[in-house]
Amino acid sequence: MSYAICFNSHGGPEVLEWTHVPVGEPGPNQVRLRHTAIGVNFLDIYERTGLYATRFPAIPGREAAGVVEVVGSRVKGFVAGDRVAYVGSQSGAYSEARVMDVDRLVKLPDGITDQQAAAVLLKGLTAHMLLRQTYRVRKGETLLIHAAAGGVGLIAVQWARHLGARVVAIVGSESKRDRVRALGIDHVLLLDEDWVAQIKSLTRNRGVSVVYDSVGKDTFERSLDCLRTRGMMVTYGNSSGPVPPIAPLELSKRGSLYLTRPTLFNYIAQRRALDNAARELFELVQRAVINVHVGQSYPLKDAARAQADLESRRTEGSTVLLP
Ligand SMILES: NC(=O)c1ccc[n+]([C@@H]2O[C@H](COP(=O)([O-])OP(=O)(O)OC[C@H]3O[C@@H](n4cnc5c(N)ncnc54)[C@H](OP(=O)(O)O)[C@@H]3O)[C@@H](O)[C@H]2O)c1
């Protein structure tokens, strides 16, 4: 037995409870892990509120780092004592220990701490998906990144800059603006200003090549208005609520736009894709091209407070839970 955060109904952070749970023994292709740091993601909130489907009783969390304690009979390539991290296709990371499929584990290289791994893996693989695959960013292009001081946002702006893009970032407060500017991003706009007009002026009415929009409902339509002819709208999150249905003619009348709604798990389903993306990410972290900012950490027991802070926009960078 060990402790985990569980919930048995959808609702606010108060449905999350500190609970004694069985961990179990690993199957042939599984390991038992002792978690050392757990990543908090907005996705965990969608599952708690019911926006994304969940089965009860549920343990939130898709991302953690830890140490392998027991390996299943057919496991190759991992031994007890290995430092690992994972992005799970199933939740269960808000726990002291868990059984995990081995095909989702990545070994942690030297120079990446457990807390860094829990802070960067899911969010950094998302940035890899967005900038390297969904729309492959090229040198000199202008792009727009929403929620730029957030978990995914801070990683994405650093990566986009490294790729040679001209980054326009949007944030919700002056202090978040300072955080993003400190990374060398010149154009950091405020969400409650007329950022569409500002982007038109910055691009001499041309518009940006691609918008990465995780805010969703509140920004979707205005984001479309920032794109150049045949630009790409990447809507990848619902922090303010899900985007309502849209008529294809809206894309046509704004200049033959492209629209996509990517999900990380479709991009890392194959082992090779996961390994390649993780290798690229860890290398950039080790070279300090991407600095991982753990803006806040909480004891695992206080997961409800961590989610409440994330939901109410009080956080910067990544949030980590410590068992
Ligand atoms: N598609 C995928 O596979 C995938 C994978 C990972 C993450 N995501 C998405 O990426 C986004 C970022 O995730 P994260 O965990 O790194 O969270 P986060 O960006 O650290 O937190 C969300 C941020 O969104 C901004 N925001 C604007 N309006 C908001 C509102 N009404 N309510 C709440 N937040 C609002 C806030 O920044 P300001 O205060 O600066 O406005 C807030 O800090 C989420 O939407 C998540 O769903 C998608």
Coordinates of C-alpha atoms and ligand atoms in Angstrom, one line a residue:
M1 CA 0.0 0.0 0.0
S2 CA 1.0 3.6 -0.5
Y3 CA -0.7 7.0 -0.8
A4 CA -2.2 8.7 -3.9
I5 CA -4.6 11.5 -4.7
C6 CA -7.9 10.1 -5.8
F7 CA -11.3 11.4 -7.0
N8 CA -14.6 9.7 -7.3
S9 CA -16.7 12.4 -9.0
H10 CA -16.1 15.4 -11.2
G11 CA -15.9 18.8 -9.6
G12 CA -13.6 21.5 -8.2
P13 CA -10.2 20.8 -6.6
E14 CA -12.1 19.7 -3.4
V15 CA -12.9 16.4 -5.0
L16 CA -9.2 15.4 -4.8
E17 CA -8.5 13.2 -1.7
W18 CA -5.4 11.8 -0.1
T19 CA -6.1 8.1 -0.1
H20 CA -4.4 4.8 0.8
V21 CA -4.2 2.6 -2.3
P22 CA -2.8 -0.7 -3.3
V23 CA 0.1 -0.5 -5.8
G24 CA 0.3 -4.1 -7.0
E25 CA 3.0 -6.1 -8.7
P26 CA 4.2 -5.4 -12.3
G27 CA 3.0 -7.6 -15.2
P28 CA 5.6 -9.1 -17.6
N29 CA 6.1 -5.8 -19.6
Q30 CA 5.7 -3.5 -16.7
V31 CA 7.8 -2.0 -13.8
R32 CA 6.9 -0.7 -10.4
L33 CA 8.1 2.8 -9.9
R34 CA 8.7 4.9 -6.8
H35 CA 7.9 8.5 -7.8
T36 CA 10.3 11.3 -6.9
A37 CA 8.6 14.2 -8.7
I38 CA 5.3 14.5 -10.5
G39 CA 4.3 17.0 -13.2
V40 CA 1.1 18.9 -13.0
N41 CA -0.6 19.7 -16.3
F42 CA -3.8 21.5 -17.4
L43 CA -4.9 18.2 -18.8
D44 CA -5.3 16.9 -15.2
I45 CA -7.8 19.7 -14.6
Y46 CA -9.9 18.7 -17.7
E47 CA -10.1 15.1 -16.3
R48 CA -11.1 16.4 -12.9
T49 CA -13.8 18.7 -14.2
G50 CA -15.1 16.1 -16.7
L51 CA -14.2 18.0 -19.9
Y52 CA -12.2 14.8 -20.8
A53 CA -13.6 11.4 -20.0
T54 CA -12.4 9.6 -16.9
R55 CA -13.3 6.3 -15.1
F56 CA -13.8 6.3 -11.3
P57 CA -12.1 5.8 -9.0
A58 CA -9.5 8.0 -10.7
I59 CA -5.9 9.1 -9.8
P60 CA -4.9 12.2 -11.8
G61 CA -1.6 12.8 -13.6
R62 CA 0.1 11.8 -16.8
E63 CA 3.7 12.6 -16.0
A64 CA 6.3 11.8 -13.4
A65 CA 9.9 10.9 -12.7
G66 CA 11.0 8.2 -10.4
V67 CA 13.1 5.1 -9.7
V68 CA 12.5 1.6 -10.9
E69 CA 11.9 -0.7 -7.9
V70 CA 10.7 -4.0 -9.5
V71 CA 10.9 -5.1 -13.2
G72 CA 8.4 -7.5 -14.8
S73 CA 9.6 -10.9 -16.2
R74 CA 9.9 -9.9 -19.8
V75 CA 11.3 -6.4 -19.4
K76 CA 14.5 -5.6 -21.3
G77 CA 16.6 -2.5 -21.1
F78 CA 15.5 -1.4 -17.6
V79 CA 16.8 -2.6 -14.2
A80 CA 15.9 -1.8 -10.6
G81 CA 17.5 1.5 -9.6
D82 CA 17.2 3.2 -13.0
R83 CA 16.1 6.8 -13.0
V84 CA 13.2 7.2 -15.4
A85 CA 10.4 9.5 -16.4
Y86 CA 7.3 9.0 -18.5
V87 CA 4.3 10.6 -20.2
G88 CA 1.5 8.1 -19.6
S89 CA -1.4 7.6 -22.0
Q90 CA -3.4 6.8 -18.9
S91 CA -3.5 8.8 -15.7
G92 CA -2.3 7.7 -12.3
A93 CA 0.9 9.8 -11.7
Y94 CA -0.4 11.7 -8.5
S95 CA 0.8 8.8 -6.4
E96 CA 3.8 7.8 -4.3
A97 CA 4.3 4.6 -6.4
R98 CA 2.7 2.9 -9.4
V99 CA 2.9 0.1 -11.9
M100 CA 3.7 1.4 -15.4
D101 CA 4.0 -0.1 -18.9
V102 CA 7.7 -0.1 -19.8
D103 CA 7.0 1.1 -23.4
R104 CA 6.3 4.6 -22.0
L105 CA 9.5 5.0 -19.9
V106 CA 12.5 7.0 -20.9
K107 CA 15.8 6.9 -19.0
L108 CA 17.0 10.1 -17.5
P109 CA 20.4 11.2 -18.7
D110 CA 23.0 12.7 -16.3
G111 CA 22.5 16.4 -15.8
I112 CA 18.7 16.2 -15.8
T113 CA 17.3 16.1 -12.3
D114 CA 14.1 14.3 -11.4
Q115 CA 12.3 17.6 -10.8
Q116 CA 13.5 19.0 -14.1
A117 CA 12.2 15.8 -15.9
A118 CA 8.8 16.0 -14.2
A119 CA 8.6 19.7 -15.2
V120 CA 9.7 19.3 -18.8
L121 CA 8.8 16.0 -20.3
L122 CA 5.1 16.3 -21.2
K123 CA 5.3 20.0 -21.8
G124 CA 8.6 19.8 -23.7
L125 CA 7.3 16.9 -25.9
T126 CA 4.3 19.1 -26.6
A127 CA 6.5 21.9 -27.7
H128 CA 8.4 19.5 -29.9
M129 CA 5.1 18.4 -31.4
L130 CA 4.0 21.9 -32.1
L131 CA 7.2 23.5 -33.4
R132 CA 8.9 20.5 -35.1
Q133 CA 6.0 18.4 -36.4
T134 CA 2.5 20.0 -36.4
Y135 CA 4.0 23.1 -38.2
R136 CA 7.7 22.9 -38.8
V137 CA 9.0 26.3 -37.9
R138 CA 11.7 27.8 -40.1
K139 CA 14.2 30.5 -39.5
G140 CA 12.9 34.0 -39.9
E141 CA 9.2 33.2 -39.7
T142 CA 7.0 35.1 -37.4
L143 CA 4.8 33.1 -35.0
L144 CA 2.4 33.7 -32.1
I145 CA 2.5 31.8 -28.9
H146 CA -0.3 32.2 -26.3
A147 CA 0.1 31.7 -22.6
A148 CA 3.8 32.2 -23.1
A149 CA 4.7 32.3 -19.4
G150 CA 2.9 29.0 -18.7
G151 CA 4.3 25.5 -18.5
V152 CA 4.3 24.7 -22.2
G153 CA 4.6 28.3 -23.1
L154 CA 8.0 29.1 -21.5
I155 CA 9.5 26.0 -23.1
A156 CA 7.9 26.7 -26.5
V157 CA 9.2 30.3 -26.7
Q158 CA 12.7 29.3 -25.9
W159 CA 12.6 26.5 -28.5
A160 CA 11.1 28.7 -31.2
R161 CA 13.7 31.3 -30.6
H162 CA 16.4 28.7 -30.9
L163 CA 14.9 27.7 -34.3
G164 CA 15.4 31.3 -35.4
A165 CA 11.8 32.3 -35.4
R166 CA 10.6 35.8 -34.6
V167 CA 8.4 35.1 -31.6
V168 CA 5.3 37.2 -30.6
A169 CA 4.1 36.1 -27.2
I170 CA 0.9 36.8 -25.3
V171 CA 0.6 36.7 -21.5
G172 CA -1.9 37.7 -18.8
S173 CA 0.0 40.0 -16.5
E174 CA 2.9 42.4 -16.3
S175 CA 5.0 40.1 -14.1
K176 CA 4.5 37.3 -16.7
R177 CA 5.5 39.7 -19.4
D178 CA 8.8 40.4 -17.5
R179 CA 9.4 36.6 -17.2
V180 CA 9.1 36.1 -21.0
R181 CA 11.1 39.2 -21.9
A182 CA 13.9 38.0 -19.7
L183 CA 14.3 35.1 -22.2
G184 CA 15.1 37.6 -24.9
I185 CA 11.6 37.8 -26.5
D186 CA 11.0 41.3 -27.7
H187 CA 7.3 41.3 -28.5
V188 CA 5.3 40.3 -25.4
L189 CA 1.7 41.5 -25.6
L190 CA -0.9 41.5 -22.9
L191 CA -4.0 39.3 -23.3
D192 CA -6.4 42.1 -22.2
E193 CA -5.0 44.6 -24.8
D194 CA -5.9 44.8 -28.5
W195 CA -3.3 42.2 -29.5
V196 CA -4.8 41.6 -33.0
A197 CA -4.1 45.2 -33.9
Q198 CA -0.7 45.1 -32.4
I199 CA 0.2 42.0 -34.4
K200 CA -1.1 43.5 -37.6
S201 CA 1.1 46.5 -37.0
L202 CA 4.2 44.3 -36.1
T203 CA 3.8 42.3 -39.3
R204 CA 2.9 45.3 -41.6
N205 CA -0.6 43.9 -42.0
R206 CA 0.7 40.6 -43.3
G207 CA 0.0 38.4 -40.3
V208 CA 2.0 35.6 -38.7
S209 CA 2.7 32.2 -40.3
V210 CA 1.4 30.1 -37.4
V211 CA -0.5 30.6 -34.2
Y212 CA -0.1 28.2 -31.2
D213 CA -3.3 28.7 -29.2
S214 CA -3.8 26.8 -25.9
V215 CA -6.2 29.2 -24.4
G216 CA -9.1 28.1 -26.6
K217 CA -12.6 29.6 -26.4
D218 CA -11.5 33.2 -25.4
T219 CA -8.9 33.6 -28.0
F220 CA -9.6 31.3 -30.9
E221 CA -11.4 33.7 -33.3
R222 CA -9.0 36.6 -32.7
S223 CA -6.1 34.2 -33.3
L224 CA -7.5 33.4 -36.7
D225 CA -7.5 37.1 -37.4
C226 CA -3.7 37.2 -36.8
L227 CA -2.7 34.8 -39.5
R228 CA -1.2 35.5 -42.9
T229 CA -2.8 34.1 -46.1
R230 CA -2.6 30.3 -45.9
G231 CA -1.3 30.5 -42.4
M232 CA -1.7 27.6 -39.9
M233 CA -3.9 27.8 -36.8
V234 CA -2.8 25.2 -34.2
T235 CA -5.5 25.1 -31.4
Y236 CA -4.1 22.7 -28.8
G237 CA -5.7 23.5 -25.5
N238 CA -8.8 24.7 -23.7
S239 CA -7.5 26.7 -20.7
S240 CA -10.4 29.1 -21.0
G241 CA -12.9 26.5 -22.3
P242 CA -13.3 24.4 -25.4
V243 CA -13.5 26.1 -28.8
P244 CA -17.1 26.1 -30.2
P245 CA -17.7 24.5 -33.7
I246 CA -16.5 26.6 -36.6
A247 CA -17.7 26.8 -40.3
P248 CA -15.0 26.0 -42.9
L249 CA -16.0 29.3 -44.6
E250 CA -14.5 31.2 -41.7
L251 CA -11.1 29.8 -42.8
S252 CA -11.7 30.6 -46.4
K253 CA -12.7 34.3 -45.9
R254 CA -9.6 34.9 -43.7
G255 CA -7.3 33.7 -46.5
S256 CA -7.4 30.0 -47.1
L257 CA -6.2 29.2 -43.6
Y258 CA -5.2 25.7 -42.3
L259 CA -6.7 24.5 -39.0
T260 CA -5.4 21.6 -36.8
R261 CA -6.1 20.3 -33.3
P262 CA -3.2 18.1 -32.4
T263 CA -2.9 15.8 -29.3
L264 CA 0.5 14.8 -28.0
F265 CA -0.4 11.1 -27.5
N266 CA -1.0 10.7 -31.2
Y267 CA 2.5 12.0 -31.9
I268 CA 4.4 9.8 -29.4
A269 CA 2.4 6.6 -29.8
Q270 CA 5.3 4.8 -31.5
R271 CA 8.3 4.0 -29.3
R272 CA 10.8 5.5 -31.8
A273 CA 8.9 8.8 -32.0
L274 CA 8.9 9.1 -28.2
D275 CA 12.6 8.3 -28.0
N276 CA 13.6 10.7 -30.8
A277 CA 11.5 13.6 -29.4
A278 CA 12.8 13.0 -25.8
R279 CA 16.4 12.8 -27.0
E280 CA 16.1 16.1 -28.8
L281 CA 14.4 17.7 -25.8
F282 CA 16.9 16.5 -23.2
E283 CA 19.8 17.6 -25.4
L284 CA 18.4 21.2 -25.5
V285 CA 17.9 21.1 -21.7
Q286 CA 21.4 19.8 -21.1
R287 CA 22.9 22.5 -23.4
A288 CA 20.8 25.1 -21.5
V289 CA 19.1 26.2 -24.8
I290 CA 15.9 25.4 -22.8
N291 CA 15.9 26.4 -19.2
V292 CA 13.3 24.5 -17.2
H293 CA 11.5 26.9 -14.9
V294 CA 9.8 25.1 -11.9
G295 CA 7.7 28.1 -10.9
Q296 CA 6.1 26.3 -8.0
S297 CA 6.3 23.0 -6.2
Y298 CA 3.9 21.5 -3.6
P299 CA 3.8 18.3 -1.4
L300 CA 1.9 15.7 -3.3
K301 CA -0.8 15.8 -0.5
D302 CA -1.5 19.4 -1.6
A303 CA -2.4 18.6 -5.2
A304 CA -5.7 20.3 -4.9
R305 CA -4.0 23.6 -4.1
A306 CA -1.6 23.1 -7.0
Q307 CA -4.5 22.5 -9.4
A308 CA -6.4 25.5 -8.0
D309 CA -3.4 27.8 -8.5
L310 CA -2.9 26.5 -12.1
E311 CA -6.6 26.9 -13.0
S312 CA -6.7 30.5 -11.6
R313 CA -3.6 31.6 -13.6
R314 CA -1.5 32.2 -10.5
T315 CA 1.4 29.9 -11.7
E316 CA 4.4 30.6 -13.9
G317 CA 6.3 27.9 -15.8
S318 CA 5.9 24.3 -14.6
T319 CA 4.3 23.0 -11.5
V320 CA 5.7 19.9 -9.7
L321 CA 4.3 17.8 -6.9
L322 CA 6.8 16.1 -4.4
P323 CA 5.8 12.8 -2.8
Ligands
LIG1 N1 -2.8 19.1 -27.2 C1 -1.9 18.6 -26.4 O1 -1.5 17.4 -26.7 C2 -1.5 19.3 -25.2 C3 -0.4 18.8 -24.4 C4 -0.1 19.5 -23.3 C5 -0.7 20.7 -23.0 N2 -1.7 21.1 -23.8 C6 -2.4 22.4 -23.5 O2 -1.5 23.4 -23.3 C7 -2.0 24.4 -22.4 C8 -0.9 24.7 -21.4 O3 -0.8 23.7 -20.4 P1 0.0 23.9 -19.1 O4 -0.2 22.7 -18.3 O5 1.4 24.3 -19.5 O6 -0.7 25.1 -18.5 P2 -0.3 26.7 -18.4 O7 -0.1 27.2 -19.7 O8 0.8 26.8 -17.4 O9 -1.6 27.3 -17.7 C9 -2.6 27.9 -18.5 C10 -2.4 29.3 -18.8 O10 -3.3 29.7 -19.7 C11 -3.6 31.1 -19.6 N3 -5.0 31.4 -19.6 C12 -5.6 32.3 -20.3 N4 -6.9 32.4 -20.1 C13 -7.2 31.5 -19.1 C14 -8.4 31.1 -18.4 N5 -9.6 31.6 -18.7 N6 -8.3 30.1 -17.5 C15 -7.1 29.6 -17.2 N7 -5.9 29.9 -17.8 C16 -6.0 30.8 -18.8 C17 -2.9 31.5 -18.3 O11 -1.8 32.3 -18.6 P3 -1.9 33.9 -18.5 O12 -2.2 34.3 -17.1 O13 -0.5 34.4 -19.0 O14 -3.0 34.3 -19.5 C18 -2.6 30.3 -17.6 O15 -1.4 30.4 -16.8 C19 -3.3 23.8 -21.8 O16 -4.4 24.4 -22.5 C20 -3.2 22.4 -22.1 O17 -4.4 21.8 -22.3 C21 -2.1 20.5 -24.9

